[in-house]
Amino acid sequence: FDSTNSLNVTGGTLKLSGGASNAANAAIIVAAGAQLELAGNAILAMNSELKGNGLARFVGGTLDANGVVAIKDFDFNAGQLTGTNTFAGNLNWNGGDWNASAPGNTTTIAALGVLNLGNTTGHHEFNFRNILNNGTVNWSSGTIRGGNGSMFDNVNRFNDLNTGANTISGV
């Protein structure tokens, strides 16, 4: 599915399972109560928008996100995040990795954004990627692992909500 203009998800769930591309200056708008599910490789080009008061889920493949992802709720459940991006809503990192193939990619949590790290059985890996937290991070489970020059830069608030002994480490 390639969008070069506007895609409005006004109700129910729209599943794009064969891949998706949102071109520069195009917008995907997910209304409150509606859902967008991306499965397979997806591209959010620089200056494109994924926004609205609904929920977007990424469930597998590679998400090449560039620019601002301003949807109210975004679940990253599986696959790989690439590109340089800013998340301005609630981002739930439940699975998958944010490893890059080379240095230079940054994921920013915006000032009003929230990154929830929840994965009871796995890792939150971000090799070759920097994570800049200008908002709030809530870490409830899973280890946090960076490597190959990656950095987790906490500028605002980091809440360790773990009830066990979890680790932040380099690989």
PDB file of C-alpha atoms in Angstrom, residues 1 5 7 21 27 29 51 64 74 102-103 106 109 112 115-116 119 133 136 138 151-152 157 159 164 171:
ATOM      1  CA  PHE A   1       0.000   0.000   0.000  1.00  0.00           C
ATOM      2  CA  ASN A   5      -1.726  11.980  -0.030  1.00  0.00           C
ATOM      3  CA  LEU A   7      -5.192   8.037   4.459  1.00  0.00           C
ATOM      4  CA  SER A  21       4.773   3.389   2.301  1.00  0.00           C
ATOM      5  CA  ALA A  27      -0.502  11.840   6.170  1.00  0.00           C
ATOM      6  CA  ILE A  29      -4.577   9.896  10.354  1.00  0.00           C
ATOM      7  CA  LYS A  51      -0.949  11.039  13.642  1.00  0.00           C
ATOM      8  CA  ASP A  64      11.828   2.721   8.386  1.00  0.00           C
ATOM      9  CA  PHE A  74       1.936   3.328  19.069  1.00  0.00           C
ATOM     10  CA  ALA A 102      25.588   1.766  10.985  1.00  0.00           C
ATOM     11  CA  PRO A 103      26.001   4.685  13.424  1.00  0.00           C
ATOM     12  CA  THR A 106      18.588   8.530  16.651  1.00  0.00           C
ATOM     13  CA  ILE A 109      11.103  10.738  22.737  1.00  0.00           C
ATOM     14  CA  LEU A 112       5.371  15.218  25.998  1.00  0.00           C
ATOM     15  CA  LEU A 115       8.274   5.420  26.105  1.00  0.00           C
ATOM     16  CA  ASN A 116       7.017   2.322  27.915  1.00  0.00           C
ATOM     17  CA  ASN A 119       8.837  -7.159  27.575  1.00  0.00           C
ATOM     18  CA  ASN A 133      14.642  10.921  26.064  1.00  0.00           C
ATOM     19  CA  THR A 136       9.250  10.112  30.119  1.00  0.00           C
ATOM     20  CA  ASN A 138       8.691   3.879  32.122  1.00  0.00           C
ATOM     21  CA  MET A 151      23.837   5.759  23.758  1.00  0.00           C
ATOM     22  CA  PHE A 152      20.717   6.166  25.883  1.00  0.00           C
ATOM     23  CA  ARG A 157      12.462  11.472  33.426  1.00  0.00           C
ATOM     24  CA  ASN A 159      11.166   5.632  35.898  1.00  0.00           C
ATOM     25  CA  GLY A 164      13.077  -7.752  39.966  1.00  0.00           C
ATOM     26  CA  VAL A 171      26.691  -5.872  24.165  1.00  0.00           C
TER      27      VAL A 171
END
